[in-house]
Amino acid sequence: RRFGGTPPAIMQRPELIAALLPTLRADLALVEAYGVDPGDHITCPITAFGGADDLSHSRSLQSWTEFTRGKFRTCVFPGEHFYFLPAAEALAKEIIEDLHSCVGMHTAGARSQV
C-alpha cells in the first residue's frame, strides 16, 4: 500500500494478496541483502530513473553515481513508485535516447581506431 502500485480491486481479494506476498517479501529481502564492494565500478554510463513523489527516490537515485566511472544522470518523472505506468512512452523515449548515445560513443570510438 505504501508504494501505491496495487489496484484497489486486488487489495480487496485476500486470496490474491496471499499469493503475491511471498514474491514481494522475497523481492524486498533481496534488495535489503544486496551489496556491492565499494571499489567496484563500471565504465559505462548510468541513467537512474524515478518518480518525483517516490518515498525514497532522491537518495537512492543519486547513490547510483557511486557505481560508474562513466557519465551519470538522473531522470525523474511525475508520480510515485510506479511512475512508469502512466509515463511508459516518455520513459521509453529516454531509454532509446540513452541507447543511441551509447551506440554513438562506441561507433565513434571504433571509427577513430581505424
CSV table of N, CA and C in Angstrom, one decimal:
chain,number,residue,atom,x,y,z
A,1,ARG,N,0.8,-1.2,0.0
A,1,ARG,CA,0.0,0.0,0.0
A,1,ARG,C,0.9,1.3,0.0
A,2,ARG,N,2.0,1.2,0.7
A,2,ARG,CA,2.8,2.3,0.9
A,2,ARG,C,3.3,2.9,-0.5
A,3,PHE,N,3.6,2.0,-1.4
A,3,PHE,CA,4.1,2.4,-2.7
A,3,PHE,C,3.0,2.8,-3.7
A,4,GLY,N,1.8,2.4,-3.4
A,4,GLY,CA,0.7,2.9,-4.2
A,4,GLY,C,0.5,2.2,-5.6
A,5,GLY,N,1.1,1.0,-5.8
A,5,GLY,CA,1.0,0.3,-7.1
A,5,GLY,C,0.0,-0.8,-7.2
A,6,THR,N,-0.7,-1.1,-6.1
A,6,THR,CA,-1.6,-2.2,-6.1
A,6,THR,C,-3.0,-1.7,-6.3
A,7,PRO,N,-3.7,-2.1,-7.4
A,7,PRO,CA,-5.1,-1.6,-7.6
A,7,PRO,C,-6.0,-2.0,-6.4
A,8,PRO,N,-6.9,-1.2,-6.1
A,8,PRO,CA,-7.9,-1.5,-5.0
A,8,PRO,C,-8.6,-2.8,-5.2
A,9,ALA,N,-8.9,-3.2,-6.5
A,9,ALA,CA,-9.6,-4.5,-6.7
A,9,ALA,C,-8.8,-5.7,-6.2
A,10,ILE,N,-7.4,-5.6,-6.3
A,10,ILE,CA,-6.6,-6.7,-5.8
A,10,ILE,C,-6.5,-6.6,-4.2
A,11,MET,N,-6.4,-5.4,-3.7
A,11,MET,CA,-6.4,-5.2,-2.2
A,11,MET,C,-7.6,-5.8,-1.5
A,12,GLN,N,-8.7,-5.9,-2.2
A,12,GLN,CA,-10.0,-6.4,-1.7
A,12,GLN,C,-10.1,-7.9,-1.8
A,13,ARG,N,-9.1,-8.6,-2.4
A,13,ARG,CA,-9.1,-10.0,-2.6
A,13,ARG,C,-8.0,-10.7,-1.8
A,14,PRO,N,-8.3,-11.1,-0.6
A,14,PRO,CA,-7.3,-11.7,0.3
A,14,PRO,C,-6.5,-12.9,-0.3
A,15,GLU,N,-7.2,-13.7,-1.2
A,15,GLU,CA,-6.5,-14.8,-1.8
A,15,GLU,C,-5.4,-14.4,-2.8
A,16,LEU,N,-5.7,-13.2,-3.5
A,16,LEU,CA,-4.7,-12.7,-4.4
A,16,LEU,C,-3.5,-12.1,-3.6
A,17,ILE,N,-3.8,-11.4,-2.5
A,17,ILE,CA,-2.7,-10.9,-1.7
A,17,ILE,C,-1.9,-12.0,-1.1
A,18,ALA,N,-2.5,-13.1,-0.6
A,18,ALA,CA,-1.8,-14.2,-0.1
A,18,ALA,C,-0.9,-14.9,-1.1
A,19,ALA,N,-1.3,-14.9,-2.4
A,19,ALA,CA,-0.5,-15.4,-3.5
A,19,ALA,C,0.7,-14.5,-3.8
A,20,LEU,N,0.5,-13.2,-3.7
A,20,LEU,CA,1.5,-12.3,-4.1
A,20,LEU,C,2.5,-12.0,-3.0
A,21,LEU,N,2.1,-12.0,-1.8
A,21,LEU,CA,3.0,-11.6,-0.7
A,21,LEU,C,4.3,-12.4,-0.6
A,22,PRO,N,4.4,-13.7,-0.8
A,22,PRO,CA,5.7,-14.3,-0.8
A,22,PRO,C,6.7,-13.8,-1.8
A,23,THR,N,6.2,-13.5,-3.0
A,23,THR,CA,7.1,-12.9,-4.0
A,23,THR,C,7.6,-11.5,-3.6
A,24,LEU,N,6.7,-10.7,-3.2
A,24,LEU,CA,7.0,-9.4,-2.8
A,24,LEU,C,8.0,-9.4,-1.6
A,25,ARG,N,7.8,-10.2,-0.6
A,25,ARG,CA,8.7,-10.3,0.5
A,25,ARG,C,10.1,-10.8,0.1
A,26,ALA,N,10.1,-11.7,-0.8
A,26,ALA,CA,11.4,-12.2,-1.3
A,26,ALA,C,12.1,-11.1,-2.1
A,27,ASP,N,11.4,-10.3,-2.9
A,27,ASP,CA,12.0,-9.2,-3.6
A,27,ASP,C,12.6,-8.2,-2.6
A,28,LEU,N,11.8,-7.8,-1.6
A,28,LEU,CA,12.3,-6.8,-0.7
A,28,LEU,C,13.5,-7.4,0.1
A,29,ALA,N,13.5,-8.7,0.5
A,29,ALA,CA,14.6,-9.3,1.2
A,29,ALA,C,15.9,-9.2,0.3
A,30,LEU,N,15.7,-9.4,-1.0
A,30,LEU,CA,16.9,-9.4,-1.9
A,30,LEU,C,17.4,-8.0,-2.0
A,31,VAL,N,16.6,-7.0,-2.0
A,31,VAL,CA,17.0,-5.6,-2.1
A,31,VAL,C,17.8,-5.2,-0.8
A,32,GLU,N,17.3,-5.7,0.3
A,32,GLU,CA,17.9,-5.4,1.6
A,32,GLU,C,19.3,-6.1,1.7
A,33,ALA,N,19.4,-7.3,1.2
A,33,ALA,CA,20.6,-8.1,1.3
A,33,ALA,C,21.7,-7.8,0.3
A,34,TYR,N,21.3,-7.1,-0.8
A,34,TYR,CA,22.3,-6.9,-1.9
A,34,TYR,C,23.3,-5.9,-1.5
A,35,GLY,N,24.6,-6.2,-1.8
A,35,GLY,CA,25.7,-5.3,-1.5
A,35,GLY,C,26.7,-5.4,-2.6
A,36,VAL,N,27.4,-4.3,-2.7
A,36,VAL,CA,28.5,-4.2,-3.7
A,36,VAL,C,29.7,-3.7,-3.0
A,37,ASP,N,30.9,-4.2,-3.4
A,37,ASP,CA,32.1,-3.7,-2.9
A,37,ASP,C,32.3,-2.3,-3.2
A,38,PRO,N,32.7,-1.4,-2.3
A,38,PRO,CA,32.8,0.0,-2.6
A,38,PRO,C,33.8,0.3,-3.7
A,39,GLY,N,34.8,-0.5,-4.0
A,39,GLY,CA,35.8,-0.3,-5.0
A,39,GLY,C,35.3,-0.7,-6.4
A,40,ASP,N,34.2,-1.5,-6.5
A,40,ASP,CA,33.7,-2.0,-7.8
A,40,ASP,C,33.0,-0.8,-8.6
A,41,HIS,N,33.5,-0.6,-9.8
A,41,HIS,CA,33.0,0.4,-10.7
A,41,HIS,C,32.9,-0.2,-12.1
A,42,ILE,N,31.9,0.4,-12.8
A,42,ILE,CA,31.8,0.1,-14.2
A,42,ILE,C,32.2,1.3,-15.0
A,43,THR,N,32.4,1.2,-16.3
A,43,THR,CA,32.8,2.4,-17.0
A,43,THR,C,31.7,2.9,-17.9
A,44,CYS,N,30.6,2.1,-18.0
A,44,CYS,CA,29.5,2.6,-18.9
A,44,CYS,C,28.6,3.6,-18.2
A,45,PRO,N,27.9,4.4,-19.0
A,45,PRO,CA,27.1,5.4,-18.4
A,45,PRO,C,25.9,4.8,-17.6
A,46,ILE,N,25.4,5.5,-16.6
A,46,ILE,CA,24.2,5.0,-15.9
A,46,ILE,C,23.2,6.2,-15.9
A,47,THR,N,21.9,5.8,-16.2
A,47,THR,CA,20.8,6.8,-16.0
A,47,THR,C,19.9,6.1,-15.0
A,48,ALA,N,19.7,6.9,-13.9
A,48,ALA,CA,18.8,6.4,-12.8
A,48,ALA,C,17.4,7.1,-13.0
A,49,PHE,N,16.4,6.3,-13.2
A,49,PHE,CA,15.0,6.7,-13.4
A,49,PHE,C,14.2,6.6,-12.1
A,50,GLY,N,13.3,7.6,-11.8
A,50,GLY,CA,12.5,7.5,-10.7
A,50,GLY,C,11.3,8.4,-10.7
A,51,GLY,N,10.4,8.3,-9.7
A,51,GLY,CA,9.3,9.2,-9.6
A,51,GLY,C,9.5,10.3,-8.6
A,52,ALA,N,9.1,11.5,-9.0
A,52,ALA,CA,9.3,12.7,-8.1
A,52,ALA,C,8.7,12.5,-6.7
A,53,ASP,N,7.6,11.8,-6.6
A,53,ASP,CA,7.0,11.7,-5.3
A,53,ASP,C,7.2,10.3,-4.7
A,54,ASP,N,8.2,9.6,-5.2
A,54,ASP,CA,8.5,8.3,-4.6
A,54,ASP,C,9.1,8.5,-3.2
A,55,LEU,N,8.8,7.7,-2.3
A,55,LEU,CA,9.2,7.9,-0.9
A,55,LEU,C,10.7,7.9,-0.7
A,56,SER,N,11.4,7.2,-1.6
A,56,SER,CA,12.9,7.0,-1.4
A,56,SER,C,13.7,7.5,-2.6
A,57,HIS,N,13.1,8.3,-3.5
A,57,HIS,CA,13.7,8.5,-4.8
A,57,HIS,C,15.0,9.3,-4.8
A,58,SER,N,15.1,10.4,-4.1
A,58,SER,CA,16.2,11.3,-4.3
A,58,SER,C,17.5,10.6,-3.8
A,59,ARG,N,17.5,10.1,-2.6
A,59,ARG,CA,18.8,9.5,-2.1
A,59,ARG,C,19.1,8.2,-2.9
A,60,SER,N,18.2,7.4,-3.2
A,60,SER,CA,18.5,6.1,-3.8
A,60,SER,C,18.9,6.3,-5.3
A,61,LEU,N,18.3,7.3,-6.0
A,61,LEU,CA,18.7,7.6,-7.4
A,61,LEU,C,20.1,8.1,-7.4
A,62,GLN,N,20.4,9.1,-6.6
A,62,GLN,CA,21.7,9.7,-6.7
A,62,GLN,C,22.8,8.7,-6.3
A,63,SER,N,22.5,7.7,-5.4
A,63,SER,CA,23.5,6.8,-5.0
A,63,SER,C,24.1,5.9,-6.1
A,64,TRP,N,23.4,5.8,-7.2
A,64,TRP,CA,23.9,5.1,-8.4
A,64,TRP,C,25.2,5.7,-9.0
A,65,THR,N,25.4,6.9,-8.7
A,65,THR,CA,26.6,7.6,-9.2
A,65,THR,C,27.9,6.9,-8.7
A,66,GLU,N,27.8,6.3,-7.5
A,66,GLU,CA,28.9,5.6,-6.9
A,66,GLU,C,29.4,4.4,-7.7
A,67,PHE,N,28.6,3.9,-8.6
A,67,PHE,CA,29.0,2.6,-9.3
A,67,PHE,C,29.6,2.7,-10.7
A,68,THR,N,29.7,4.0,-11.2
A,68,THR,CA,30.2,4.1,-12.5
A,68,THR,C,31.3,5.2,-12.5
A,69,ARG,N,32.3,5.0,-13.4
A,69,ARG,CA,33.3,6.0,-13.8
A,69,ARG,C,32.8,6.7,-15.0
A,70,GLY,N,31.7,6.3,-15.6
A,70,GLY,CA,31.2,6.9,-16.8
A,70,GLY,C,30.2,8.0,-16.5
A,71,LYS,N,29.5,8.5,-17.5
A,71,LYS,CA,28.5,9.5,-17.3
A,71,LYS,C,27.4,9.0,-16.4
A,72,PHE,N,26.9,9.9,-15.6
A,72,PHE,CA,25.7,9.6,-14.8
A,72,PHE,C,24.7,10.7,-14.9
A,73,ARG,N,23.4,10.3,-14.9
A,73,ARG,CA,22.4,11.3,-14.9
A,73,ARG,C,21.1,10.7,-14.2
A,74,THR,N,20.3,11.6,-13.7
A,74,THR,CA,19.0,11.1,-13.2
A,74,THR,C,17.9,11.6,-14.1
A,75,CYS,N,16.9,10.9,-14.2
A,75,CYS,CA,15.7,11.3,-15.0
A,75,CYS,C,14.5,11.0,-14.1
A,76,VAL,N,13.8,12.1,-13.7
A,76,VAL,CA,12.7,12.0,-12.8
A,76,VAL,C,11.4,12.4,-13.5
A,77,PHE,N,10.4,11.5,-13.3
A,77,PHE,CA,9.1,11.7,-13.9
A,77,PHE,C,8.1,12.0,-12.8
A,78,PRO,N,7.0,12.7,-13.1
A,78,PRO,CA,6.0,12.9,-12.1
A,78,PRO,C,5.4,11.6,-11.6
A,79,GLY,N,5.1,11.5,-10.4
A,79,GLY,CA,4.5,10.3,-9.9
A,79,GLY,C,5.2,9.7,-8.7
A,80,GLU,N,4.7,8.6,-8.2
A,80,GLU,CA,5.3,7.9,-7.1
A,80,GLU,C,6.2,6.7,-7.5
A,81,HIS,N,6.1,5.6,-6.8
A,81,HIS,CA,7.0,4.5,-7.0
A,81,HIS,C,6.7,3.8,-8.4
A,82,PHE,N,5.4,3.9,-8.8
A,82,PHE,CA,5.1,3.3,-10.1
A,82,PHE,C,4.8,4.4,-11.1
A,83,TYR,N,5.7,5.3,-11.1
A,83,TYR,CA,5.7,6.5,-12.1
A,83,TYR,C,5.6,6.0,-13.5
A,84,PHE,N,6.3,4.8,-13.8
A,84,PHE,CA,6.4,4.4,-15.2
A,84,PHE,C,5.1,3.9,-15.8
A,85,LEU,N,4.1,3.6,-15.0
A,85,LEU,CA,2.9,3.2,-15.6
A,85,LEU,C,2.2,4.3,-16.5
A,86,PRO,N,2.0,5.5,-16.0
A,86,PRO,CA,1.5,6.5,-16.9
A,86,PRO,C,2.5,7.1,-17.8
A,87,ALA,N,3.8,6.9,-17.5
A,87,ALA,CA,4.9,7.6,-18.2
A,87,ALA,C,5.6,6.6,-19.2
A,88,ALA,N,5.0,5.5,-19.5
A,88,ALA,CA,5.7,4.5,-20.3
A,88,ALA,C,6.3,5.0,-21.6
A,89,GLU,N,5.6,5.8,-22.3
A,89,GLU,CA,6.1,6.3,-23.6
A,89,GLU,C,7.3,7.3,-23.4
A,90,ALA,N,7.1,8.2,-22.4
A,90,ALA,CA,8.2,9.1,-22.2
A,90,ALA,C,9.5,8.4,-21.6
A,91,LEU,N,9.2,7.4,-20.8
A,91,LEU,CA,10.3,6.6,-20.3
A,91,LEU,C,11.0,5.8,-21.4
A,92,ALA,N,10.3,5.2,-22.3
A,92,ALA,CA,10.8,4.5,-23.4
A,92,ALA,C,11.7,5.5,-24.3
A,93,LYS,N,11.2,6.7,-24.5
A,93,LYS,CA,12.0,7.6,-25.3
A,93,LYS,C,13.3,8.0,-24.6
A,94,GLU,N,13.3,8.1,-23.3
A,94,GLU,CA,14.5,8.4,-22.6
A,94,GLU,C,15.5,7.2,-22.7
A,95,ILE,N,15.0,6.0,-22.6
A,95,ILE,CA,15.9,4.8,-22.7
A,95,ILE,C,16.5,4.7,-24.1
A,96,ILE,N,15.6,4.9,-25.1
A,96,ILE,CA,16.1,4.9,-26.5
A,96,ILE,C,17.2,6.0,-26.7
A,97,GLU,N,16.9,7.1,-26.2
A,97,GLU,CA,17.9,8.2,-26.4
A,97,GLU,C,19.3,7.8,-25.7
A,98,ASP,N,19.2,7.2,-24.5
A,98,ASP,CA,20.4,6.8,-23.9
A,98,ASP,C,21.1,5.7,-24.7
A,99,LEU,N,20.4,4.8,-25.2
A,99,LEU,CA,21.0,3.7,-26.0
A,99,LEU,C,21.6,4.3,-27.3
A,100,HIS,N,20.9,5.2,-28.0
A,100,HIS,CA,21.5,5.8,-29.1
A,100,HIS,C,22.8,6.5,-28.8
A,101,SER,N,22.8,7.2,-27.7
A,101,SER,CA,24.0,7.9,-27.2
A,101,SER,C,25.2,6.9,-27.0
A,102,CYS,N,24.9,5.8,-26.3
A,102,CYS,CA,25.9,4.8,-26.1
A,102,CYS,C,26.4,4.2,-27.4
A,103,VAL,N,25.5,3.9,-28.3
A,103,VAL,CA,25.9,3.3,-29.6
A,103,VAL,C,26.8,4.3,-30.3
A,104,GLY,N,26.4,5.6,-30.3
A,104,GLY,CA,27.2,6.6,-30.9
A,104,GLY,C,28.6,6.8,-30.4
A,105,MET,N,28.7,6.7,-29.1
A,105,MET,CA,30.0,6.7,-28.4
A,105,MET,C,30.9,5.6,-28.9
A,106,HIS,N,30.4,4.4,-28.9
A,106,HIS,CA,31.2,3.2,-29.3
A,106,HIS,C,31.5,3.2,-30.8
A,107,THR,N,30.5,3.7,-31.6
A,107,THR,CA,30.8,3.8,-33.1
A,107,THR,C,31.9,4.8,-33.4
A,108,ALA,N,31.8,6.0,-32.7
A,108,ALA,CA,32.8,7.0,-32.9
A,108,ALA,C,34.2,6.5,-32.5
A,109,GLY,N,34.2,5.8,-31.4
A,109,GLY,CA,35.5,5.2,-30.9
A,109,GLY,C,36.1,4.2,-31.9
A,110,ALA,N,35.2,3.4,-32.5
A,110,ALA,CA,35.7,2.4,-33.4
A,110,ALA,C,36.2,3.1,-34.7
A,111,ARG,N,35.5,4.1,-35.1
A,111,ARG,CA,36.0,4.8,-36.3
A,111,ARG,C,37.3,5.5,-36.1
A,112,SER,N,37.6,6.0,-34.9
A,112,SER,CA,38.8,6.7,-34.7
A,112,SER,C,40.0,5.7,-34.6
A,113,GLN,N,39.7,4.5,-34.4
A,113,GLN,CA,40.8,3.5,-34.3
A,113,GLN,C,41.1,2.9,-35.6
A,114,VAL,N,40.3,3.2,-36.6
A,114,VAL,CA,40.6,2.6,-38.0
A,114,VAL,C,41.6,3.4,-38.7
